[in-house]
Amino acid sequence: MNLALLKSPEPKGKLDAMTTLTDVAASAVPAGVGVVNGPSGLGFGWDAVRWRHAEDQVRRLRQRIFTATQDGDLKRVRNLQKLMLRSFANTLVSVRRVTEVNAGRLTAGIDRRTVSTSEEKTELVNLIHHQSEPWRARPVSRVYVPKANGQRRPIGIPVIMDRVLQARVVNALEPEWEARFEPKSYGFRPGRGGHDAIEAIFTTACGKNAKRLWALDADLHAAFDQIAHDQLLRQIGTFPARGLIAQWLTAGVVEQGRFTPTERGSPQGGVASPLMLNVALHGMEQAAGVRYYTDADGNPVEAVRNVPIVVRYADDLLALCHSKDQAEQVKARLSTWLAPRGLVFNEDKTRITPLTLGCDFLGFGIRRYRNGKLLIKPSHAAVKRIRKRLAEEMRTLRGGQRLGGHRTAQPDHPGLGLLLPDRGVGQGVQRAGQLRVEPHLPVGATPAPQQTQDLGRGPVLRHVQHHQEGPMGLRRPRQRRLPDQVF
């Protein structure tokens, strides 16, 4: 039975829409093994998975969840999310994301385990789909990374199993909230980034007729570590994996061998933590008094006059207001709205300023001049950081060894010495079929026999080209040769 020729049946209902092993890894199943709905009892090869087909399955199911949320069909949304959570293609894509795509793929949790080989990835996929008991979340490993201001940021590293399960949950929960998130939210969202936030600020404050010329530059204090669990779970509602999310929030942290329970916050460093923060901060624009004109489908088009504009990127926000009094009112409203969520403003980084004096946001300096021109360029602090980094890189790459008072380059690759064969650049660099050149000898010099014995090498034989004696430092003029016949 040649399973490579099998075609997956067209989905007829919700249960039939589930991804099967035939759809994704049929070419890797041994001949003579029957194909059933799901991966139970089947072996497959990680290197033989059709990744484009698996990613298409996940993308289409995410789109269906997004569309059902826009239509307001909550029952259909929950059914599709259940399909996503038990989808084999979702498991494959999640394992690939955690073990091959993410930057921390080689960082281990408290279990000291990483997955790098194809056999280990295959074993991990089988473990997820064949576990007999529900998974219990493990504590995260607490490490610290330096921040730009000299302080340290705590990072929680989950075990590899929790990371894969979080990636599967994100694929099921993120499409629902992408249909609900506010229009000026740009942090940790698919298809959006920091430059989109800067573009929104420029569109609002540029031009001579711009009205929102006061800015509330605010930052939340330890947003990831202070999120209230009850409020977050209340917003998630009846999501099928709600219990697993609650376990991740209360799993605790292990730092230097000591366990500490977590009563607040979502450990920064997990796959699902950015989504949890965006869910917790959903509704900030409405709390600040922002209103939009909508089109026939209910999508926001343009902000109503005399209301502020709030641009948020994760826990950093910039509110553009008409006056200083309006900016103070927005700050008071947001402080009241953040209190039940366990969050407060970082007063050291929060200030109200006119755009004529300028402010920094996401590494950019935003300033409006008297002639009405708005300039957004990298801030002084960002330029200073990149210059410091470049200086460190140049010092790291700066090689060489002092020989006879002169610095000579030390090539990191043997082939560099072949570029300059007559200048003694590389120590011990020798081309095939040629004699060794000593770097401390002048060009064309031949060491005496007693010197060669001390060096432990044979005599250096070099062909010295004799030139006509002439003043040093002067260049002989080039002699022109006239043609024999002039036509």
XYZ file of C-alpha atoms in Angstrom:
487
model
C 0.000 0.000 0.000
C 1.653 3.205 -1.160
C 0.615 5.908 1.279
C 2.385 8.619 -0.690
C -0.444 8.456 -3.228
C -3.201 8.793 -0.640
C -5.175 12.013 -0.590
C -6.768 13.461 2.488
C -10.586 13.606 2.376
C -12.226 16.971 1.976
C -13.541 18.328 5.310
C -17.306 17.883 5.577
C -17.923 18.990 9.125
C -16.155 20.263 12.192
C -14.772 16.892 13.219
C -13.603 16.065 9.720
C -11.676 19.348 9.557
C -9.135 18.023 12.028
C -5.655 17.572 10.576
C -4.642 13.958 10.147
C -1.269 12.365 9.837
C -2.050 11.561 6.203
C -2.258 15.283 5.448
C 1.083 16.201 6.979
C 3.442 13.246 7.136
C 1.983 10.546 4.917
C 5.177 10.252 2.941
C 7.061 9.272 6.103
C 4.762 6.420 7.200
C 6.182 2.938 6.533
C 4.528 0.904 3.791
C 1.946 -1.584 4.943
C 0.722 0.491 7.899
C -2.875 1.629 7.867
C -3.770 5.309 8.066
C -6.247 6.457 10.671
C -7.488 9.828 11.859
C -4.720 11.071 14.131
C -1.156 10.055 14.952
C -1.927 7.265 17.442
C 0.188 4.173 16.808
C 1.963 5.631 13.765
C 5.605 6.431 13.356
C 6.812 9.301 11.218
C 10.069 10.965 10.304
C 10.675 14.568 11.338
C 12.737 15.316 8.263
C 9.992 13.992 5.956
C 7.175 16.232 7.222
C 5.595 18.474 4.577
C 5.919 21.746 6.435
C 4.141 23.923 3.920
C 1.081 21.709 4.162
C 1.194 21.698 7.980
C 1.530 25.475 8.172
C -1.344 25.905 5.725
C -3.549 23.720 7.934
C -2.774 25.845 10.989
C -3.202 29.103 9.082
C -6.613 28.124 7.710
C -7.851 27.046 11.133
C -6.615 30.309 12.664
C -8.477 32.230 9.971
C -11.673 30.336 10.741
C -11.363 31.216 14.443
C -10.777 34.863 13.552
C -13.805 34.998 11.239
C -16.080 33.266 13.753
C -15.061 35.798 16.412
C -15.893 38.696 14.117
C -19.286 37.128 13.427
C -19.962 36.822 17.163
C -20.496 33.031 17.041
C -18.890 32.082 20.374
C -19.980 28.444 20.214
C -18.295 27.987 16.849
C -15.179 29.744 18.146
C -14.865 27.302 21.050
C -15.355 24.272 18.787
C -12.679 25.488 16.396
C -10.312 26.169 19.287
C -10.781 22.585 20.481
C -9.867 21.389 16.998
C -6.753 23.531 17.062
C -5.684 22.223 20.469
C -5.793 18.603 19.317
C -4.550 19.234 15.778
C -1.497 17.213 14.796
C -0.336 19.958 12.426
C -0.508 22.448 15.291
C 1.723 20.197 17.369
C 4.267 19.889 14.570
C 4.355 23.633 13.941
C 4.633 24.354 17.679
C 7.519 21.931 18.171
C 9.279 23.443 15.192
C 8.777 26.961 16.529
C 10.173 26.100 19.962
C 13.090 23.943 18.832
C 14.168 25.630 15.589
C 12.817 29.186 15.302
C 12.867 30.790 18.756
C 16.058 32.477 19.911
C 16.064 30.573 23.220
C 15.722 27.142 21.661
C 18.997 25.959 23.233
C 18.192 27.321 26.688
C 17.034 24.682 29.154
C 14.545 25.004 31.994
C 14.686 23.322 35.372
C 14.776 19.903 33.696
C 18.101 20.790 31.963
C 16.738 19.384 28.728
C 16.960 20.764 25.219
C 15.716 19.262 21.979
C 17.967 19.597 18.929
C 18.008 16.360 16.925
C 15.294 14.980 14.668
C 14.888 11.909 16.873
C 14.306 14.048 19.965
C 11.742 16.182 18.129
C 9.900 13.059 16.959
C 9.889 11.732 20.525
C 8.527 15.049 21.809
C 5.662 15.018 19.291
C 4.749 11.447 20.242
C 4.897 12.302 23.945
C 2.400 15.139 23.521
C -0.130 12.963 21.694
C 0.333 9.752 23.708
C 0.482 11.018 27.298
C -1.997 9.126 29.426
C -2.357 11.751 32.161
C -3.015 15.499 31.859
C 0.133 17.564 31.889
C 0.985 19.484 35.043
C 2.846 22.751 34.511
C 6.406 22.852 35.853
C 8.039 25.842 37.567
C 10.159 28.173 35.465
C 13.871 28.797 35.874
C 14.630 32.395 36.896
C 17.557 34.113 35.183
C 18.448 37.781 34.809
C 19.472 39.733 31.726
C 20.952 43.273 31.768
C 18.783 46.247 30.819
C 19.783 49.438 29.054
C 19.642 51.471 32.290
C 22.057 49.151 34.112
C 19.411 47.183 35.988
C 18.530 43.526 35.475
C 15.335 42.106 33.987
C 14.028 38.796 35.407
C 13.302 36.132 32.791
C 11.406 32.895 33.431
C 12.423 29.922 31.257
C 9.810 27.126 31.126
C 10.681 23.504 30.441
C 10.594 22.365 26.827
C 7.232 20.590 27.235
C 5.554 23.712 28.633
C 6.965 25.817 25.801
C 5.470 23.550 23.163
C 2.091 23.464 24.919
C 2.130 27.259 25.209
C 2.787 27.566 21.475
C -0.196 25.277 20.787
C -2.402 27.359 23.084
C -1.264 30.604 21.438
C -2.351 29.310 18.013
C -5.818 28.662 19.424
C -6.256 31.788 21.587
C -4.478 34.471 19.548
C -6.883 34.522 16.545
C -9.845 35.132 18.854
C -8.217 38.147 20.471
C -6.773 39.500 17.240
C -10.377 40.100 16.187
C -10.986 42.042 19.438
C -7.778 43.985 20.065
C -7.859 47.761 19.763
C -6.595 49.416 16.567
C -3.647 51.313 18.128
C -2.087 48.291 19.881
C 1.146 47.180 18.181
C 3.278 45.176 20.615
C 3.764 41.401 20.149
C 1.074 41.070 17.506
C 1.390 39.237 14.172
C 1.878 41.597 11.250
C 2.580 44.626 13.461
C 5.716 46.195 14.861
C 7.319 49.262 16.339
C 7.493 51.150 13.047
C 3.724 50.852 12.706
C 3.359 52.562 16.073
C 5.728 55.339 14.981
C 3.723 55.766 11.770
C 0.512 56.144 13.783
C 2.136 58.876 15.878
C 3.412 60.689 12.793
C 0.000 60.551 11.106
C -1.640 62.065 14.184
C 0.842 64.860 14.980
C 2.157 65.925 11.564
C 0.970 68.906 9.563
C 0.254 72.524 10.416
C -3.354 71.778 11.393
C -2.527 69.065 13.949
C -4.459 69.503 17.209
C -3.041 66.847 19.544
C 0.201 68.566 20.539
C 0.588 67.309 24.139
C 1.981 63.868 24.942
C 1.602 61.575 27.936
C 4.708 59.381 27.767
C 3.944 56.560 30.203
C 5.496 53.255 31.188
C 4.053 50.521 33.391
C 6.061 49.340 36.369
C 6.963 45.613 36.108
C 3.924 44.856 33.963
C 4.737 41.176 33.396
C 5.373 40.515 37.090
C 2.314 42.323 38.505
C -0.622 41.115 36.380
C -3.558 40.032 38.537
C -4.427 36.404 37.799
C -8.149 36.661 38.602
C -8.696 39.570 36.234
C -6.742 37.862 33.450
C -8.625 34.548 33.746
C -11.919 36.452 33.836
C -11.061 38.078 30.509
C -10.072 34.755 28.917
C -13.514 33.391 29.773
C -14.455 29.867 28.692
C -11.393 29.138 26.606
C -10.903 25.331 26.414
C -7.329 25.462 27.807
C -8.165 27.923 30.580
C -7.106 25.461 33.289
C -3.681 24.973 31.717
C -3.161 28.739 31.551
C -4.021 28.977 35.250
C -1.369 26.341 35.986
C 1.281 28.314 34.114
C 0.417 31.475 36.019
C 0.762 29.765 39.423
C 3.541 27.269 38.651
C 6.177 29.223 40.585
C 9.820 29.997 39.889
C 13.088 28.304 40.837
C 16.028 30.618 41.498
C 19.363 29.217 42.688
C 17.686 26.003 43.768
C 14.935 27.700 45.797
C 11.265 27.479 44.870
C 9.038 30.554 45.138
C 5.289 30.455 44.395
C 3.867 33.056 42.016
C 0.719 34.812 43.170
C 0.866 37.585 40.580
C 2.241 38.125 37.104
C 3.114 36.063 34.069
C 6.801 35.081 33.832
C 8.468 37.085 31.083
C 10.200 34.675 28.733
C 7.441 32.174 28.002
C 5.823 31.769 24.602
C 2.379 32.786 25.881
C 3.469 35.677 28.146
C 3.239 38.476 25.509
C -0.280 37.376 24.570
C -1.295 37.297 28.236
C -0.071 40.888 28.655
C -2.012 42.092 25.618
C -5.167 40.383 26.892
C -4.734 41.976 30.314
C -4.270 45.464 28.809
C -7.129 45.168 26.331
C -9.560 48.058 26.789
C -6.984 50.739 27.620
C -8.036 53.001 24.743
C -11.665 52.890 25.795
C -10.689 53.635 29.393
C -8.696 56.669 28.223
C -11.731 58.070 26.405
C -10.768 57.202 22.825
C -13.689 56.867 20.384
C -13.696 55.992 16.680
C -15.993 56.453 13.739
C -16.800 53.033 12.278
C -17.701 51.784 8.830
C -20.638 49.604 7.830
C -18.894 46.479 9.169
C -18.119 48.061 12.516
C -14.385 48.504 11.906
C -12.794 51.686 13.323
C -11.924 54.232 10.643
C -11.067 57.576 12.223
C -10.871 58.973 15.729
C -13.628 61.298 16.915
C -12.686 64.938 17.316
C -11.583 66.278 20.689
C -10.623 62.820 21.992
C -7.055 61.667 22.710
C -5.148 59.047 20.749
C -3.408 56.262 22.693
C -0.632 54.337 20.924
C 0.486 51.294 22.909
C 3.362 48.892 22.384
C 3.213 46.171 25.067
C 3.651 48.051 28.387
C 4.814 51.341 26.792
C 2.201 53.871 25.718
C 2.046 57.383 24.310
C -1.192 59.374 24.603
C -1.507 62.373 22.249
C -3.856 64.974 23.740
C -5.193 68.403 22.870
C -4.042 70.109 26.065
C -2.160 69.527 29.269
C -5.394 69.241 31.254
C -6.631 66.480 28.944
C -3.333 64.621 29.361
C -3.682 64.781 33.151
C -7.247 63.488 32.887
C -6.106 60.574 30.724
C -3.435 59.686 33.262
C -5.966 59.748 36.114
C -8.427 57.563 34.184
C -5.785 55.019 33.287
C -4.486 54.883 36.865
C -7.973 53.980 38.068
C -8.413 51.434 35.278
C -5.039 49.756 35.936
C -5.559 49.318 39.697
C -7.832 46.195 39.523
C -5.321 44.612 37.148
C -2.498 45.047 39.633
C -0.610 47.564 37.486
C 0.664 51.070 38.189
C 2.594 53.707 36.267
C 6.341 53.939 36.591
C 6.582 57.535 37.777
C 10.275 57.759 36.937
C 9.514 57.181 33.242
C 6.075 58.844 33.032
C 5.792 62.519 32.138
C 3.544 65.008 30.381
C 5.273 67.220 27.844
C 4.438 69.292 24.749
C 5.680 67.927 21.466
C 7.679 71.127 20.932
C 10.037 69.926 23.682
C 10.062 66.395 22.327
C 9.796 62.944 23.875
C 11.278 59.481 23.347
C 9.201 56.444 22.415
C 10.459 53.008 21.316
C 13.954 54.325 20.730
C 12.816 57.255 18.575
C 12.922 60.949 19.341
C 9.642 62.706 18.493
C 9.668 66.495 18.258
C 7.525 69.117 16.551
C 9.077 72.439 15.588
C 7.562 75.929 15.407
C 7.078 75.817 11.657
C 4.792 72.797 12.059
C 7.308 70.199 10.930
C 7.370 66.949 12.889
C 10.657 65.047 12.902
C 10.998 61.490 14.174
C 14.514 60.122 14.286
C 16.553 57.778 16.505
C 16.837 59.164 20.012
C 20.143 60.228 21.550
C 20.041 57.314 23.962
C 19.475 54.829 21.113
C 22.336 56.310 19.082
C 24.585 56.166 22.137
C 23.721 52.503 22.674
C 24.452 51.518 19.093
C 27.739 53.442 19.127
C 28.756 51.692 22.320
C 27.876 48.349 20.812
C 29.834 49.095 17.636
C 32.833 50.167 19.720
C 32.710 46.905 21.647
C 32.461 44.936 18.426
C 35.433 46.781 16.928
C 37.514 46.180 20.055
C 36.602 42.513 19.903
C 37.554 42.237 16.235
C 40.751 44.243 16.670
C 43.524 41.634 16.553
C 47.263 41.720 16.124
C 50.497 41.089 17.937
C 53.339 43.521 18.446
C 56.538 42.341 16.737
C 59.539 44.643 16.692
C 57.466 47.666 17.669
C 55.024 47.222 14.791
C 51.573 45.663 14.943
C 50.965 42.891 12.448
C 47.596 41.458 11.654
C 46.897 37.947 12.834
C 44.548 36.283 10.361
C 41.740 34.235 11.896
C 41.631 32.102 8.749
C 44.725 30.539 7.150
C 43.660 31.781 3.746
C 44.238 35.405 4.742
C 47.989 34.890 4.695
C 47.830 33.864 1.056
C 46.667 37.325 0.055
C 49.979 38.917 1.069
C 52.655 36.279 0.442
C 55.610 38.680 0.278
C 55.016 40.741 3.430
C 55.228 38.196 6.209
C 51.772 38.954 7.542
C 50.805 35.601 8.987
C 53.014 33.555 11.244
C 53.458 30.078 9.914
C 51.384 30.810 6.787
C 52.680 28.889 3.806
C 51.317 28.280 0.347
C 51.435 24.841 -1.152
C 54.707 24.224 -2.946
C 56.512 27.232 -1.427
C 58.974 27.688 1.378
C 58.094 29.191 4.730
C 58.523 32.941 5.136
C 59.640 34.270 8.496
C 57.563 37.329 9.474
C 60.357 39.081 11.391
C 62.769 39.184 8.437
C 62.911 41.987 5.883
C 61.768 41.293 2.374
C 64.466 39.563 0.358
C 66.753 38.889 3.337
C 68.260 35.454 3.778
C 69.189 34.347 7.295
C 72.672 33.080 8.012
C 73.170 29.322 8.449
C 73.677 29.672 12.195
C 70.426 31.633 12.462
C 68.542 28.956 10.591
C 69.824 26.323 12.953
C 68.573 28.329 15.905
C 65.201 28.644 14.278
C 65.017 24.894 13.714
C 64.049 25.345 10.087
C 65.789 25.135 6.776
C 67.222 28.165 5.008
C 64.732 30.513 3.424
C 65.317 30.718 -0.311
C 63.865 33.836 -1.884
C 64.330 35.231 -5.324
C 65.438 38.845 -4.980
C 64.716 41.043 -7.959
C 67.564 43.526 -8.595
C 66.601 47.051 -9.478
C 68.720 49.879 -10.731
C 70.187 52.011 -7.996
C 68.468 55.328 -7.601
C 67.485 57.897 -5.021
C 65.232 56.469 -2.359
C 61.718 57.756 -2.305
C 61.774 58.841 -5.936
C 59.844 57.116 -8.658
C 61.335 56.641 -12.082
C 59.272 58.297 -14.775
C 57.574 56.002 -17.192
C 59.201 56.032 -20.609
C 56.827 56.481 -23.467
C 57.383 54.416 -26.557
C 56.467 56.049 -29.851
C 54.929 53.922 -32.541
C 57.146 52.896 -35.434
C 54.875 54.524 -37.974
C 52.587 57.495 -37.585
C 49.559 57.392 -39.836
